[in-house]
Amino acid sequence: MTATATRTRQRPEDPGTRSPRTGSAQLMTSAAAAAAVLLCAFSVQGVLEGLAWMWPLAFIVVAVSASMALARYLLLPTVLVPVAGLLVLAMALTLVFSSEESFLGVIPTAATLARAETLLAEAQSVVITQVIPVVPDPGVVFIACLAIGLVTVLVDTLAVTLRMPAASGLGLLTILLVPAIIKPQSVGAAGFAAAASGFLLVLAAGVWQERATGTGPTKNRTKDGTANRPSNAHAAGALGIGAGAVIAALLVPLAIPGFNTGAFPQGARMDFFAGTTGLNPVVTLGNDLRQPTATGRITYATDSTRPLYLRSTTLEDFSGSRWAPDTRSEERRTGTGAMIPREPASPDIETTVTTTLIASQSYASPWLLAPYAPSSISGAAGAWTWDPSTMTLLSADGSAQGQSGYEVRSAVPTVTSERLAAVQPAPEDAVDGIFTELPDNLPQIIRDTAREAASGKASPYDQALALQSFLRGPEFSYSLDAPVEGGYDGNGMDVLARFLEQRSGYCVHFASAMAVMAREVGIPSRIGLGYAPGRSTNQTAAGPDGQELDEFAVDSRDAHAWPELYFEGVGWVRFEPTPSRGVVPTYAIPRQANAASAVQADNDPRGLGAAIPAPAPSTPAPGPETLPEEPVETGGAPVAGVGIAVLVAAAAILAPWALRRRRTRLRRSSHGSSGGARLAWAEATDLGQDYGYPARTADTPRSYADRLVTEAGLTGPAAAALQRLRRDYETEAYAAPVPGSGPAAGSAGRSATFPSTWSDVDAVAHALGVSAPLGTRLRALFFPASLGRARKK
């Protein structure tokens, strides 16, 4: 063999001379990884409003990728490449978000960390109080840049440093999970196509890198042992397969029934955390209602004879482009032992005190559920504040709180239609201005519709009834899908205008329409958010005074929004404009209607319940509707699904390692029998291939052993062990059998003829591992290349 043919190959991870082709291939793969991350980030559009947030995100991704490429160019140790990326990520985040609180604009200081905490708090507030697409405030963009910057480090490390481009798809998948979980339409066809294109780009660049660094198939090498670029035929074939797979993924769901659920690309949103987090219902109300199964079960036991709505928070500020709960920090008070509303009912109105015990194993929220209007809370874990104007309860530190059980006492005024009919319009200063204000640019359709619906009605009560009847009339329909399909699934004046045009939506749209139109005709209003009364469990619970309390249950199917209108001398009064949802209170039934229709069980459009007959006339007051069957609690199912997914992913990653270990154990156990030298040599050559030194087609055992010693830098005992394994293999394979060395001779006969032992294999394995970089060792351990090579027994 000539000197040219035996020229050794430089290991790409080792410091030293590097060919221009190797450097170009690594740079190309790094650029492909950055492009793939940005293409995946495109799917986040719709979770964040607009595209202005993409500019700082692109800067972060490019800076991190460039720093890691520079680290490889400078031949830094493998383990320092991702460290360099993390350091530049911290500096880039400092430059973009807190340059004034840093040293020289890029070096973080204690003030920088304080600024980061502030940004995190702002992001938490946005997550709790806004529906998607959320406004890209600095805190939210900071979180997005931090998370995707970390993904960039992961993807670049897997695709370029460790040369595992296929595994980098796990990092890209973490980005896609965000829209898959949150957006009603999931990732969408455009987002899926962009992400798939990015992943294919990484795979193509990875193949080029493998061939350029000399680890590709030998048939694509030149005569001097170096690697060629993939041929045009190979590139075209790979492109065709990838493009075909993406097109099939986009078109199959449209052509075959049954592909209307799932995450990618056009199915229903994923929901790993349904029923386990219980954020403010305005954030997830529409998604909660669209869930095919009930999650997040909450039970409450009460002595109330009327249906109870569990209220979480309220919406009262309609001035912005979107509406969110206002924490009203300056108004809140501490201590929940005695709470008195700022606008109390008239003294001559009878008030009934009710007791309610509320418990859940899965619900956690910064807002505490309570029937309106709470007068005292006991047994609730954590510190709570309350707002005298809204009577909402918020965690003192704004964090989500879980509750195993607590007691609420509520002072409920006895409201009648006769009393409401006598109420005159409220004075301008009767309530805070936040409950009456409307923006100057209120869409004209809202003004016209409000005047049309309340035409000819003089008193606030008659106007309120007219608005409710208008929305519950035949021109409007309840639909969970129409707002999504029509692009008005959310809140805000523009959304409300679209709803009044389309006249189809769910409770958020009906409640906001009545609240805004009530203000237009002069009635103070707000929107309550929480849960409709739910259904009986046919169980009872012991109250604080020993009395039996009837128990009811609510879950994600009961997430609800309703309007609350203010009447002078009476206080805040609930109405129910959403058809087929909730319970219309007796005082809100039009006078000419049958009072027995006050109990209107949900005719849930998803078919999850059936109505029960109205109560008999002897019943003192209507109670919550009851379903014939108790809903199955599925709150733990998503958690179990996540656990199963983690186990499957772990099994997929560990499977190659387990198969490789099994092959080694079988060879070791058979080493003392006939053919043992073949097994030991097979293990040695497999080890060489796993560590990046595959045998060539023209290699003999001797030439491969000599090349492995040179390229892997084996010296001393390891080199001698490899040569003993090679000599024993040649003796067993090509020499005549030695008497006494057959199977009957056992290990004793072998040791007399073959001086090598399995400890020689262990010596070679140890030497290869010690001399290899970390990335090569990990690849040899978890993704051994020898598994893909057929081997003779």
XYZ file of C-alpha atoms in Angstrom, residues 74-679:
606
model
C -10.238 28.839 17.529
C -10.107 25.080 18.294
C -11.337 25.474 21.854
C -12.017 22.219 23.709
C -15.379 20.732 22.837
C -16.859 21.327 26.266
C -16.095 25.069 26.054
C -18.026 25.628 22.823
C -21.516 25.634 24.444
C -20.042 27.573 27.371
C -19.014 30.289 24.927
C -22.536 30.310 23.534
C -24.045 30.707 27.005
C -21.695 33.563 27.864
C -22.533 35.433 24.681
C -26.233 34.761 25.288
C -25.945 36.478 28.679
C -24.061 39.408 27.157
C -26.499 39.777 24.259
C -29.499 39.739 26.602
C -27.752 42.347 28.744
C -27.106 44.571 25.723
C -30.703 44.366 24.465
C -32.648 44.551 27.723
C -30.493 46.149 30.420
C -27.486 47.893 28.922
C -27.859 50.830 31.329
C -27.654 48.500 34.332
C -24.501 46.729 33.118
C -20.767 47.329 32.859
C -19.749 48.608 29.415
C -23.247 47.802 28.205
C -22.703 44.037 27.884
C -21.212 42.709 31.126
C -23.919 41.750 33.657
C -23.812 43.193 37.164
C -25.973 42.928 40.259
C -28.190 45.654 38.812
C -28.563 43.563 35.657
C -29.855 40.636 37.694
C -32.322 42.929 39.454
C -33.524 44.142 36.058
C -33.930 40.525 34.933
C -36.104 39.810 37.976
C -38.267 42.798 37.094
C -38.642 41.568 33.529
C -39.592 38.105 34.765
C -42.235 39.615 37.037
C -43.621 41.639 34.111
C -43.765 38.510 31.976
C -45.602 36.627 34.716
C -48.169 39.409 34.932
C -48.736 39.289 31.169
C -49.133 35.509 31.207
C -51.677 35.733 33.997
C -53.716 38.640 32.667
C -53.656 38.541 28.851
C -55.105 36.344 26.176
C -53.125 35.452 23.086
C -51.706 37.047 21.112
C -50.132 38.797 24.077
C -48.603 42.248 23.746
C -44.818 41.817 23.323
C -43.858 43.800 26.408
C -40.138 43.810 27.344
C -40.662 41.072 29.933
C -42.324 38.730 27.458
C -39.723 39.368 24.751
C -36.969 38.817 27.328
C -38.400 35.408 28.210
C -38.751 34.511 24.525
C -35.160 35.556 23.736
C -33.799 33.718 26.770
C -35.656 30.496 26.001
C -34.926 30.455 22.270
C -31.322 31.511 22.936
C -30.908 28.412 25.112
C -32.489 26.302 22.371
C -29.970 27.784 19.928
C -27.106 26.622 22.136
C -28.646 23.133 22.326
C -29.325 22.824 18.593
C -25.867 24.107 17.609
C -24.178 21.760 20.086
C -26.041 18.720 18.805
C -25.865 19.547 15.100
C -22.315 20.929 14.834
C -20.204 20.216 17.908
C -21.461 16.667 18.558
C -22.290 16.079 14.885
C -25.767 14.687 15.642
C -27.994 16.807 13.371
C -30.974 14.450 13.658
C -30.974 14.775 17.457
C -31.064 18.567 17.126
C -34.699 18.171 16.131
C -35.504 17.696 19.825
C -34.424 21.275 20.464
C -36.456 22.562 17.542
C -39.467 20.637 18.812
C -39.378 22.525 22.113
C -40.040 25.756 20.204
C -42.975 24.259 18.323
C -44.533 23.047 21.574
C -45.270 26.651 22.574
C -47.761 27.394 19.766
C -48.933 23.770 19.780
C -49.993 24.117 23.406
C -51.277 27.700 23.366
C -52.620 28.663 19.935
C -56.173 27.529 19.158
C -55.100 26.530 15.638
C -51.914 24.861 16.866
C -48.734 25.385 14.833
C -50.579 25.798 11.546
C -49.564 24.742 8.081
C -47.211 27.692 7.475
C -45.426 27.265 10.807
C -45.099 23.527 10.299
C -43.699 23.937 6.791
C -41.170 26.523 8.005
C -40.026 24.324 10.887
C -39.779 21.230 8.683
C -37.739 23.141 6.115
C -35.358 24.290 8.834
C -34.886 20.751 10.122
C -34.229 19.418 6.606
C -31.675 22.190 6.137
C -29.853 21.090 9.296
C -29.851 17.459 8.141
C -28.450 18.402 4.722
C -25.716 20.550 6.254
C -24.930 17.760 8.711
C -24.388 15.277 5.874
C -22.020 17.730 4.193
C -20.135 18.193 7.456
C -19.750 14.433 7.954
C -18.360 13.949 4.473
C -16.099 16.987 4.673
C -14.591 15.814 7.973
C -13.875 12.385 6.569
C -16.395 10.285 8.459
C -18.744 9.618 5.568
C -19.028 6.354 3.606
C -15.825 5.198 1.992
C -17.353 4.971 -1.444
C -17.584 8.764 -1.496
C -13.900 9.253 -0.752
C -11.193 10.220 -3.206
C -8.171 8.063 -3.753
C -6.168 9.961 -1.120
C -8.772 9.126 1.571
C -10.412 12.537 1.783
C -14.171 12.944 1.438
C -16.178 14.369 -1.421
C -19.218 16.575 -1.118
C -22.492 14.742 -1.633
C -23.257 14.330 -5.294
C -26.037 16.272 -6.949
C -28.007 13.048 -7.231
C -27.753 12.430 -3.490
C -28.692 16.011 -2.685
C -31.650 15.930 -5.073
C -32.826 12.608 -3.659
C -32.643 13.835 -0.089
C -34.430 17.052 -1.027
C -37.162 15.102 -2.785
C -37.735 12.760 0.141
C -37.837 15.610 2.642
C -40.100 17.773 0.516
C -42.400 14.840 -0.119
C -42.693 14.118 3.598
C -43.538 17.751 4.378
C -46.113 17.957 1.584
C -47.691 14.689 2.724
C -47.914 15.961 6.300
C -49.709 19.067 5.043
C -52.079 17.376 2.576
C -52.982 14.078 4.251
C -55.024 15.773 7.027
C -57.075 17.504 4.335
C -57.754 14.326 2.350
C -58.344 11.680 5.004
C -60.932 11.924 7.788
C -59.678 11.551 11.308
C -56.801 14.037 11.136
C -58.698 16.874 12.769
C -57.043 16.577 16.168
C -53.463 16.602 17.370
C -50.654 19.093 17.374
C -49.124 19.218 13.900
C -49.758 20.874 11.632
C -53.452 21.747 11.559
C -54.967 19.803 14.430
C -56.398 20.999 17.681
C -54.056 22.541 20.195
C -52.137 20.316 22.552
C -52.877 20.833 26.224
C -50.368 19.118 28.511
C -51.357 21.207 31.490
C -55.143 21.219 31.256
C -56.742 21.334 34.660
C -53.488 21.543 36.576
C -52.638 25.230 36.521
C -55.922 27.127 36.581
C -54.622 30.503 35.499
C -57.074 33.363 35.261
C -59.971 31.983 33.161
C -59.790 34.890 30.699
C -56.443 33.513 29.517
C -57.657 30.020 28.690
C -61.436 30.216 28.744
C -61.960 29.536 25.057
C -59.398 26.748 25.053
C -60.885 25.245 28.223
C -64.311 25.120 26.617
C -62.905 23.458 23.493
C -61.328 20.611 25.422
C -62.959 17.296 24.499
C -62.798 16.046 28.093
C -63.407 17.567 31.499
C -60.329 18.651 33.442
C -59.475 20.710 36.512
C -62.252 19.474 38.799
C -63.310 21.797 41.629
C -65.910 20.901 44.238
C -67.906 23.256 46.403
C -70.428 22.528 49.134
C -72.917 25.263 50.026
C -76.077 25.997 51.953
C -77.274 28.377 49.243
C -80.628 27.576 47.681
C -79.715 29.461 44.518
C -77.191 28.580 41.809
C -73.701 29.803 42.701
C -71.198 31.208 40.256
C -67.598 30.848 41.442
C -65.977 34.122 40.462
C -62.252 34.442 39.913
C -61.745 38.023 38.742
C -63.331 40.817 36.716
C -62.711 42.923 33.636
C -63.594 46.586 33.946
C -61.060 48.562 31.887
C -62.299 48.591 28.277
C -60.022 51.395 27.075
C -57.238 49.299 25.534
C -56.980 47.206 22.409
C -57.472 44.132 24.571
C -58.944 43.607 27.996
C -57.254 41.984 30.948
C -57.890 41.867 34.681
C -56.500 44.925 36.454
C -54.811 44.085 39.743
C -55.681 47.616 40.971
C -52.812 47.409 43.435
C -53.444 50.851 44.905
C -57.021 49.875 45.826
C -56.359 46.486 47.378
C -56.508 45.746 51.095
C -55.007 42.960 53.167
C -56.787 40.661 55.571
C -59.771 38.577 54.529
C -61.474 38.275 57.911
C -63.991 41.078 57.253
C -64.633 42.418 53.765
C -67.194 45.115 52.944
C -67.980 46.219 49.363
C -67.392 49.865 48.548
C -70.872 50.103 46.989
C -73.102 48.379 49.568
C -76.753 47.613 48.981
C -79.439 49.750 50.542
C -80.113 48.931 54.227
C -83.707 48.016 53.493
C -82.643 45.177 51.157
C -82.592 41.812 52.910
C -79.220 40.079 52.841
C -78.681 36.327 53.147
C -75.385 34.965 54.462
C -74.299 31.759 52.751
C -71.443 29.385 53.580
C -69.452 27.681 50.856
C -66.584 25.175 51.184
C -64.349 25.085 48.085
C -61.655 22.477 47.330
C -59.594 21.215 44.389
C -56.637 18.904 43.944
C -55.522 20.434 40.640
C -56.618 24.081 40.446
C -54.004 26.731 41.210
C -54.326 30.423 40.453
C -53.228 33.849 41.703
C -56.969 34.630 41.959
C -59.067 32.965 44.652
C -62.433 31.546 43.639
C -65.383 32.769 45.700
C -69.126 33.366 45.264
C -70.084 37.030 45.090
C -69.975 38.929 47.395
C -67.514 37.398 49.876
C -67.599 38.828 53.383
C -64.905 36.613 54.954
C -62.431 33.915 53.922
C -60.902 31.332 56.256
C -58.612 28.376 55.701
C -57.100 29.614 52.429
C -53.384 28.902 52.133
C -51.169 31.921 51.500
C -51.630 35.670 51.946
C -54.442 37.380 50.021
C -55.551 40.911 49.181
C -59.007 42.114 48.135
C -60.447 45.011 46.165
C -63.462 46.784 47.769
C -64.796 47.832 44.342
C -64.695 44.422 42.672
C -64.487 42.074 45.685
C -61.870 39.981 43.898
C -59.155 38.203 45.869
C -55.565 38.175 44.610
C -52.480 36.481 46.003
C -50.318 39.001 47.850
C -47.238 38.136 45.791
C -49.104 37.492 42.543
C -48.082 33.830 42.378
C -50.379 30.913 41.608
C -51.678 29.235 44.743
C -53.165 25.763 45.118
C -55.934 25.186 47.645
C -56.904 21.920 49.262
C -59.919 23.552 50.922
C -61.194 26.840 52.369
C -64.407 28.436 53.587
C -66.154 31.472 52.109
C -68.980 33.386 53.753
C -70.932 35.579 51.344
C -73.474 38.306 51.954
C -75.988 37.960 49.140
C -78.674 40.679 48.753
C -82.142 39.432 47.886
C -82.733 40.958 44.455
C -86.167 41.033 42.890
C -87.421 42.302 39.579
C -89.763 44.703 41.386
C -86.895 46.281 43.259
C -84.758 46.601 40.131
C -87.629 48.094 38.162
C -87.853 50.951 40.652
C -84.180 51.892 40.377
C -83.362 55.186 38.643
C -80.167 55.822 36.628
C -77.099 55.930 38.855
C -75.406 59.317 39.494
C -72.150 59.884 37.639
C -70.083 59.554 40.826
C -71.918 56.486 42.134
C -69.035 54.165 41.181
C -65.423 54.500 40.106
C -65.053 55.967 36.635
C -63.393 52.748 35.436
C -66.856 51.090 35.423
C -68.457 53.621 33.066
C -65.686 54.728 30.694
C -65.670 53.851 27.012
C -62.973 54.715 24.457
C -63.589 57.608 22.092
C -62.995 55.354 19.086
C -65.766 52.926 20.023
C -66.805 51.149 16.796
C -70.024 52.577 15.443
C -71.632 49.151 15.169
C -71.500 48.832 18.964
C -73.217 52.189 19.492
C -75.870 51.458 16.873
C -76.560 47.955 18.176
C -76.891 49.151 21.781
C -79.398 51.844 20.820
C -81.323 49.413 18.634
C -81.539 46.769 21.353
C -82.571 49.203 24.132
C -84.830 51.354 21.982
C -87.919 52.546 23.833
C -86.675 51.424 27.270
C -86.366 54.149 29.901
C -85.288 52.533 33.177
C -81.896 50.858 33.654
C -83.602 47.563 34.489
C -85.722 47.542 31.331
C -82.657 48.450 29.282
C -80.654 45.622 30.871
C -83.436 43.108 30.163
C -83.673 44.346 26.585
C -79.935 43.911 26.021
C -79.980 40.414 27.529
C -83.028 39.349 25.494
C -81.455 40.765 22.319
C -78.301 38.668 22.778
C -80.272 35.549 23.728
C -82.544 35.999 20.730
C -82.712 33.899 17.554
C -80.292 36.131 15.655
C -77.379 35.003 17.848
C -75.921 31.524 18.225
C -73.503 29.916 20.645
C -70.366 28.602 18.929
C -66.899 27.715 20.105
C -65.536 27.381 16.573
C -66.937 30.417 14.752
C -64.660 32.948 16.533
C -61.585 30.850 15.728
C -62.551 30.408 12.103
C -63.555 34.061 11.812
C -60.410 35.388 13.482
C -62.107 37.110 16.435
C -61.367 34.610 19.205
C -60.362 36.989 21.998
C -61.494 40.295 23.426
C -61.259 43.986 22.675
C -63.459 46.451 20.852
C -62.445 45.201 17.405
C -63.275 41.634 18.402
C -66.612 42.784 19.823
C -67.440 44.604 16.598
C -66.708 41.439 14.607
C -68.900 39.431 16.960
C -71.829 41.791 16.482
C -71.372 41.415 12.716
C -71.136 37.621 12.743
C -73.506 37.143 15.731
C -71.894 33.857 16.757
C -69.519 33.228 19.639
C -69.263 31.987 23.195
C -69.608 33.469 26.666
C -66.708 35.951 26.460
C -68.300 37.579 23.428
C -71.838 37.651 24.818
C -70.735 38.963 28.215
C -68.504 41.686 26.774
C -71.212 42.731 24.312
C -73.754 43.237 27.086
C -71.262 44.977 29.390
C -70.099 47.454 26.734
C -73.589 48.128 25.377
C -74.819 48.664 28.969
C -72.244 51.416 29.396
C -73.314 52.912 26.090
C -76.861 53.326 27.422
C -75.626 54.624 30.790
C -75.438 51.555 33.074
C -72.124 50.924 34.928
C -70.825 47.438 34.117
C -67.998 44.943 34.364
C -67.380 41.341 33.287
C -67.144 38.502 35.803
C -64.857 35.562 35.040
C -64.935 32.161 36.666
C -67.209 29.139 36.567
C -70.908 28.553 36.018
C -72.761 26.606 38.765
C -71.811 23.146 37.514
C -73.611 19.979 38.582
C -74.536 18.111 41.729
C -72.329 15.276 42.973
C -75.239 13.854 44.990
C -72.986 14.117 48.030
C -73.027 16.294 51.120
C -70.313 17.822 53.275
C -70.322 18.895 56.903
C -70.422 22.663 57.365
C -68.599 24.625 60.076
C -71.694 24.537 62.309
C -72.421 20.873 61.692
C -75.075 21.447 59.032
C -75.144 19.384 55.849
C -74.053 21.253 52.727
C -75.005 20.085 49.240
C -71.934 19.430 47.119
C -71.476 20.445 43.494
C -68.620 20.115 40.981
C -67.288 22.321 38.207
C -64.501 21.754 35.714
C -63.127 23.170 32.477
C -66.495 22.717 30.762
C -67.973 25.279 33.152
C -65.436 28.054 32.532
C -67.606 31.084 31.995
C -67.894 34.861 31.663
C -70.919 36.976 32.511
C -71.802 40.693 32.841
C -72.383 42.407 36.179
C -74.388 45.668 36.099
C -74.641 48.273 38.850
C -78.011 49.473 40.144
C -78.079 52.313 42.658
C -79.204 51.096 46.084
C -79.018 47.447 45.050
C -75.367 46.971 44.111
C -73.807 44.806 41.444
C -76.209 42.376 39.803
C -75.410 39.423 37.555
C -77.108 38.837 34.190
C -76.808 35.898 31.776
C -76.844 36.865 28.064
C -75.116 33.696 26.776
C -77.642 31.279 25.262
C -77.482 27.658 26.440
C -74.953 28.471 29.151
C -75.234 29.201 32.838
C -78.428 29.924 34.746
C -80.615 32.965 34.167
C -81.520 34.414 37.596
C -85.174 34.835 38.466
C -85.011 38.642 38.495
C -83.570 38.624 34.955
C -86.507 36.749 33.439
C -88.719 39.136 31.407
C -92.038 39.733 33.128
C -94.079 38.163 30.365
C -92.039 34.939 30.459
C -92.728 31.902 32.587
C -90.768 32.175 35.835
C -90.175 28.421 35.793
C -87.769 29.002 32.912
C -85.382 30.654 35.358
C -83.561 27.359 35.653
C -81.927 26.827 32.285
C -79.502 23.960 32.387
C -76.683 24.169 29.859
C -77.527 22.577 26.568
C -73.814 22.238 26.041
C -73.095 22.309 22.292
C -70.352 19.723 22.846
C -72.927 17.233 24.127
C -71.411 16.941 27.592
C -74.571 17.227 29.595
C -78.322 16.977 29.627
C -80.831 19.255 31.252
C -83.057 18.184 34.139
C -86.641 19.222 34.651
C -87.383 22.523 36.329
C -87.990 22.351 40.087
C -91.494 21.864 41.367
C -93.422 25.007 42.385
C -92.982 24.103 46.053
C -89.250 24.519 45.757
C -88.279 27.801 47.532
C -85.844 28.845 44.846
C -84.227 27.296 41.816
C -81.049 25.378 42.437
C -78.107 24.396 40.305
C -78.795 22.146 37.392
C -77.878 18.494 37.751
C -76.420 16.116 35.224
C -77.352 12.443 35.363
C -73.755 11.290 35.552
C -70.749 12.592 37.406
C -68.020 13.725 35.012
C -64.888 11.684 34.936
C -61.983 13.577 36.410
C -59.158 13.652 33.894
C -56.892 16.208 35.481
C -54.185 13.602 36.000
C -54.303 12.313 32.439
C -52.191 15.103 30.898
C -49.545 14.617 33.573
C -49.520 10.892 32.892
C -49.264 11.652 29.173
C -46.234 13.831 29.752
C -44.661 11.080 31.849
C -45.291 8.488 29.139
C -43.851 10.834 26.512
C -40.721 11.337 28.618
C -40.339 7.570 29.074
C -40.773 6.942 25.356
C -38.198 9.624 24.510
C -35.766 8.203 27.064
C -36.292 4.700 25.693
C -35.643 5.916 22.150
C -32.405 7.582 23.230
C -31.206 4.641 25.339
C -32.202 1.915 22.871
C -28.965 2.081 20.797
C -26.892 2.034 23.979
C -28.796 -0.999 25.287
C -28.460 -2.912 21.999
C -24.754 -2.194 21.850
C -24.257 -3.332 25.445
C -26.193 -6.525 24.766
C -23.982 -7.353 21.782
C -20.878 -6.829 23.902
C -22.188 -9.049 26.714
C -23.036 -11.860 24.300
C -19.566 -11.707 22.790
C -17.895 -11.657 26.184
C -19.899 -14.649 27.404
C -18.930 -16.636 24.258
C -15.282 -15.609 24.222
C -14.019 -18.835 25.811
C -15.671 -21.075 23.210
C -14.792 -21.849 19.622
C -14.634 -18.680 17.521
C -13.798 -16.515 20.507
C -10.966 -14.719 18.725
C -13.370 -13.700 15.948
C -15.768 -12.252 18.547
